[in-house]
């Protein structure tokens, strides 16, 4: 048997829980080594469940250990990792949960998973120094409208029709998420300017404003859009919050970009 | 650019432990008298963040060993070039005194199976592993150490012993070997051979590092004991005995305590390292009875 055939057969058995041990294995004392082979099957699944548990502790708390394990098992089967970097595993866990029928009664679970994955991504993201709000006052005022912001590499924005921040915060502080009023959605910013990952609920209009900046809109364009879609959009207030979080790393003036 | 003052890269022939995030703070605060630390390369392959900041700080004071767990040297398919480049960068950034990987495979098609899967000891697998090791050593520009595995099954097709396989690889590629004494005990128990005979036949002159770890107990299909390489508890007594036997033959070698699951407190892990140091640093044989 070629090495290629042997490894394909090994993986086919590994991925099928009901399958017998592969033909390529020696049979000590004439016995098919099913229990022995199962050690590998078990190691793979258990280690991946552990990886997901450590990446999605709040999802686990929301649904309980048993339900989480069963869900993780289904996800692992559906989408095994494609990289040996375990902290990157689970990027699609949120969308898997959205469409996972047994979790239908917990419709916000996918959004909570996306928030937890954003935290993990922020933790391992590129480091970069932020600039202070006072930097803006050093720029020619007439050019500020055309300024483009470079946001921090660790930053992720999330929008949810559920109160995803409140649900996450209540569960991560070991309180019950049951008291959270599910009527209103929340927008969230996740960022790690220094050692600690910061998760904040965005004020009204903040998500659209930051999305525009992130997409390369100038400060003037982003503020204009936000003013049209958000009542009483207070630009100064939003900028203070943004710089306060360490979210801006550089400001480029358009006419000096060549 | 300023290069922070660094301790020498060389890993001393003393005990070290696997570095865990849970122990960053006690290590930096207590500055324990320990020879070195080993890191799992894959945990430090993010672009930035606290893992690198802590590792930089620890590297300033201690030598490091870089231990890969995801390269899949025993796979039939080509090595993942991106992964190899990530290893090369880590190697350049942290200048570890030792670099090691496993005689195992963990990737197939586009998937990664987070475990060390067994390699058949055939001429074809030997050639493939040798090619992969050549590539690794060429890319990283250094010698690697290859670790003997814990196994639960053997293959019909295997045409040589594990020791012959490892020795041939080492001779063909010039790689060194990492002798995991717990893996020897686990595999010997699982396949019914003598761990002492295995260790006595092992090409000890090629060994650059030793691993010690804890194992769990289960049963195989016939109800015989089946040991699992779990790294979730202290080193077992028979493994300590085998270790002392190896050191008696090889002289002092860098020795790692591997404890990856059900993590102990820093104090408990440090005590395991001190137990290994006590075997490594003990007086020459003729003075032994006098002193104690
Ligand atoms: Fe090991």
PDB file of C-alpha atoms in Angstrom, chain A residues 1-4 6-11 14-15 23-29 31-37 39-41 43-44 47-48 51 79-88 122-128 192-196, chain B residues 24 42-51 53-54 70 74-77 80 83 86 105 107-108 110-118 120 122 124-125 128 150-157 190-191 218-222 225-226 228:
ATOM      1  CA  UNK A   1       0.000   0.000   0.000  1.00  0.00           C
ATOM      2  CA  UNK A   2       1.429   3.421  -0.922  1.00  0.00           C
ATOM      3  CA  UNK A   3       1.893   6.067   1.737  1.00  0.00           C
ATOM      4  CA  UNK A   4      -0.782   8.173   0.005  1.00  0.00           C
ATOM      5  CA  UNK A   6      -2.443   4.492   3.689  1.00  0.00           C
ATOM      6  CA  UNK A   7      -2.951   8.066   4.867  1.00  0.00           C
ATOM      7  CA  UNK A   8      -6.190   8.551   2.908  1.00  0.00           C
ATOM      8  CA  UNK A   9      -7.586   5.369   4.418  1.00  0.00           C
ATOM      9  CA  UNK A  10      -6.449   6.390   7.889  1.00  0.00           C
ATOM     10  CA  UNK A  11      -8.204   9.767   7.616  1.00  0.00           C
ATOM     11  CA  UNK A  14     -10.686   8.784  11.536  1.00  0.00           C
ATOM     12  CA  UNK A  15     -13.491  11.010  10.270  1.00  0.00           C
ATOM     13  CA  UNK A  23      -6.972  -2.136   7.033  1.00  0.00           C
ATOM     14  CA  UNK A  24      -3.388  -0.889   7.044  1.00  0.00           C
ATOM     15  CA  UNK A  25      -3.028  -1.464  10.809  1.00  0.00           C
ATOM     16  CA  UNK A  26      -1.436  -4.552  12.253  1.00  0.00           C
ATOM     17  CA  UNK A  27      -3.806  -6.672  14.338  1.00  0.00           C
ATOM     18  CA  UNK A  28      -2.094  -7.698  17.586  1.00  0.00           C
ATOM     19  CA  UNK A  29      -3.231 -11.157  18.758  1.00  0.00           C
ATOM     20  CA  UNK A  31      -7.691  -8.628  16.919  1.00  0.00           C
ATOM     21  CA  UNK A  32      -8.763  -5.615  14.879  1.00  0.00           C
ATOM     22  CA  UNK A  33      -7.296  -2.697  16.907  1.00  0.00           C
ATOM     23  CA  UNK A  34     -10.479  -0.646  17.077  1.00  0.00           C
ATOM     24  CA  UNK A  35      -9.941   0.632  20.606  1.00  0.00           C
ATOM     25  CA  UNK A  36      -6.352   1.461  19.837  1.00  0.00           C
ATOM     26  CA  UNK A  37      -7.296   3.351  16.692  1.00  0.00           C
ATOM     27  CA  UNK A  39      -7.316   6.855  20.719  1.00  0.00           C
ATOM     28  CA  UNK A  40      -6.418   8.935  17.641  1.00  0.00           C
ATOM     29  CA  UNK A  41     -10.049   9.679  16.804  1.00  0.00           C
ATOM     30  CA  UNK A  43      -7.420  12.825  20.617  1.00  0.00           C
ATOM     31  CA  UNK A  44      -8.400  14.792  17.526  1.00  0.00           C
ATOM     32  CA  UNK A  47      -8.310  18.507  21.520  1.00  0.00           C
ATOM     33  CA  UNK A  48     -10.410  20.474  19.032  1.00  0.00           C
ATOM     34  CA  UNK A  51      -9.566  24.578  21.524  1.00  0.00           C
ATOM     35  CA  UNK A  79     -15.505  22.264   9.301  1.00  0.00           C
ATOM     36  CA  UNK A  80     -12.234  20.752  10.515  1.00  0.00           C
ATOM     37  CA  UNK A  81      -9.372  23.237  10.977  1.00  0.00           C
ATOM     38  CA  UNK A  82      -7.384  24.154   7.884  1.00  0.00           C
ATOM     39  CA  UNK A  83      -4.397  25.526   9.762  1.00  0.00           C
ATOM     40  CA  UNK A  84      -2.219  24.371  12.650  1.00  0.00           C
ATOM     41  CA  UNK A  85      -2.766  27.774  14.284  1.00  0.00           C
ATOM     42  CA  UNK A  86      -5.463  26.897  16.805  1.00  0.00           C
ATOM     43  CA  UNK A  87      -6.192  30.525  17.684  1.00  0.00           C
ATOM     44  CA  UNK A  88      -7.473  30.961  14.124  1.00  0.00           C
ATOM     45  CA  UNK A 122      -7.511  41.307  18.525  1.00  0.00           C
ATOM     46  CA  UNK A 123      -5.351  39.499  21.082  1.00  0.00           C
ATOM     47  CA  UNK A 124      -3.020  38.126  18.395  1.00  0.00           C
ATOM     48  CA  UNK A 125      -3.188  41.104  16.003  1.00  0.00           C
ATOM     49  CA  UNK A 126      -0.287  43.265  14.894  1.00  0.00           C
ATOM     50  CA  UNK A 127       0.852  45.798  17.502  1.00  0.00           C
ATOM     51  CA  UNK A 128       0.743  49.448  16.560  1.00  0.00           C
ATOM     52  CA  UNK A 192      -6.491  45.784  21.777  1.00  0.00           C
ATOM     53  CA  UNK A 193      -4.381  48.925  21.894  1.00  0.00           C
ATOM     54  CA  UNK A 194      -1.933  47.521  24.487  1.00  0.00           C
ATOM     55  CA  UNK A 195      -2.104  44.332  26.573  1.00  0.00           C
ATOM     56  CA  UNK A 196      -5.827  44.062  27.209  1.00  0.00           C
TER      57      UNK A 196
ATOM     58  CA  UNK B  24       4.051  34.131  32.451  1.00  0.00           C
ATOM     59  CA  UNK B  42       2.246  27.520  16.757  1.00  0.00           C
ATOM     60  CA  UNK B  43       1.210  29.509  19.842  1.00  0.00           C
ATOM     61  CA  UNK B  44       3.530  32.334  18.791  1.00  0.00           C
ATOM     62  CA  UNK B  45       2.585  32.601  15.143  1.00  0.00           C
ATOM     63  CA  UNK B  46       0.211  35.524  15.590  1.00  0.00           C
ATOM     64  CA  UNK B  47       1.331  38.910  14.256  1.00  0.00           C
ATOM     65  CA  UNK B  48       1.632  40.553  17.680  1.00  0.00           C
ATOM     66  CA  UNK B  49      -0.040  40.939  21.042  1.00  0.00           C
ATOM     67  CA  UNK B  50       0.718  39.768  24.583  1.00  0.00           C
ATOM     68  CA  UNK B  51       2.176  36.345  23.642  1.00  0.00           C
ATOM     69  CA  UNK B  53       5.529  40.699  24.591  1.00  0.00           C
ATOM     70  CA  UNK B  54       5.772  38.094  27.337  1.00  0.00           C
ATOM     71  CA  UNK B  70       2.079  21.238  13.282  1.00  0.00           C
ATOM     72  CA  UNK B  74       5.425  12.358   8.102  1.00  0.00           C
ATOM     73  CA  UNK B  75       2.725  13.403   5.627  1.00  0.00           C
ATOM     74  CA  UNK B  76       2.848  12.083   2.092  1.00  0.00           C
ATOM     75  CA  UNK B  77       1.910  15.543   0.784  1.00  0.00           C
ATOM     76  CA  UNK B  80       3.027  23.714   4.024  1.00  0.00           C
ATOM     77  CA  UNK B  83       4.026  27.298   7.842  1.00  0.00           C
ATOM     78  CA  UNK B  86       6.418  31.203   9.885  1.00  0.00           C
ATOM     79  CA  UNK B 105       1.779  13.670  10.503  1.00  0.00           C
ATOM     80  CA  UNK B 107      -2.403  17.275   7.835  1.00  0.00           C
ATOM     81  CA  UNK B 108      -4.314  15.668   5.007  1.00  0.00           C
ATOM     82  CA  UNK B 110      -6.539  20.870   3.218  1.00  0.00           C
ATOM     83  CA  UNK B 111      -7.285  19.818   6.792  1.00  0.00           C
ATOM     84  CA  UNK B 112      -5.309  19.845  10.021  1.00  0.00           C
ATOM     85  CA  UNK B 113      -6.011  17.062  12.527  1.00  0.00           C
ATOM     86  CA  UNK B 114      -4.714  18.429  15.785  1.00  0.00           C
ATOM     87  CA  UNK B 115      -2.884  15.230  16.810  1.00  0.00           C
ATOM     88  CA  UNK B 116       0.374  13.405  16.096  1.00  0.00           C
ATOM     89  CA  UNK B 117      -0.662  10.581  13.762  1.00  0.00           C
ATOM     90  CA  UNK B 118       1.561   7.501  13.334  1.00  0.00           C
ATOM     91  CA  UNK B 120       4.498   3.475   8.873  1.00  0.00           C
ATOM     92  CA  UNK B 122       8.601   1.816   5.274  1.00  0.00           C
ATOM     93  CA  UNK B 124       8.715   5.135   1.049  1.00  0.00           C
ATOM     94  CA  UNK B 125       7.881   6.964   4.302  1.00  0.00           C
ATOM     95  CA  UNK B 128       9.424  11.288   2.245  1.00  0.00           C
ATOM     96  CA  UNK B 150       4.029   7.705  21.311  1.00  0.00           C
ATOM     97  CA  UNK B 151       2.037   5.212  19.282  1.00  0.00           C
ATOM     98  CA  UNK B 152      -1.097   3.141  19.844  1.00  0.00           C
ATOM     99  CA  UNK B 153      -1.064   1.131  16.615  1.00  0.00           C
ATOM    100  CA  UNK B 154       1.496  -0.352  14.244  1.00  0.00           C
ATOM    101  CA  UNK B 155       1.225  -0.908  10.475  1.00  0.00           C
ATOM    102  CA  UNK B 156       1.194  -4.182   8.521  1.00  0.00           C
ATOM    103  CA  UNK B 157       3.560  -2.622   5.994  1.00  0.00           C
ATOM    104  CA  UNK B 190       1.427  -0.541  24.164  1.00  0.00           C
ATOM    105  CA  UNK B 191       3.337  -2.810  21.815  1.00  0.00           C
ATOM    106  CA  UNK B 218      -6.556   2.812  29.334  1.00  0.00           C
ATOM    107  CA  UNK B 219      -7.130  -0.675  27.907  1.00  0.00           C
ATOM    108  CA  UNK B 220      -6.834  -2.038  24.394  1.00  0.00           C
ATOM    109  CA  UNK B 221      -9.181  -4.355  22.467  1.00  0.00           C
ATOM    110  CA  UNK B 222      -7.922  -7.414  24.342  1.00  0.00           C
ATOM    111  CA  UNK B 225      -2.981  -1.945  29.299  1.00  0.00           C
ATOM    112  CA  UNK B 226      -2.908   0.876  26.783  1.00  0.00           C
ATOM    113  CA  UNK B 228      -1.986   7.403  26.449  1.00  0.00           C
TER     114      UNK B 228
END
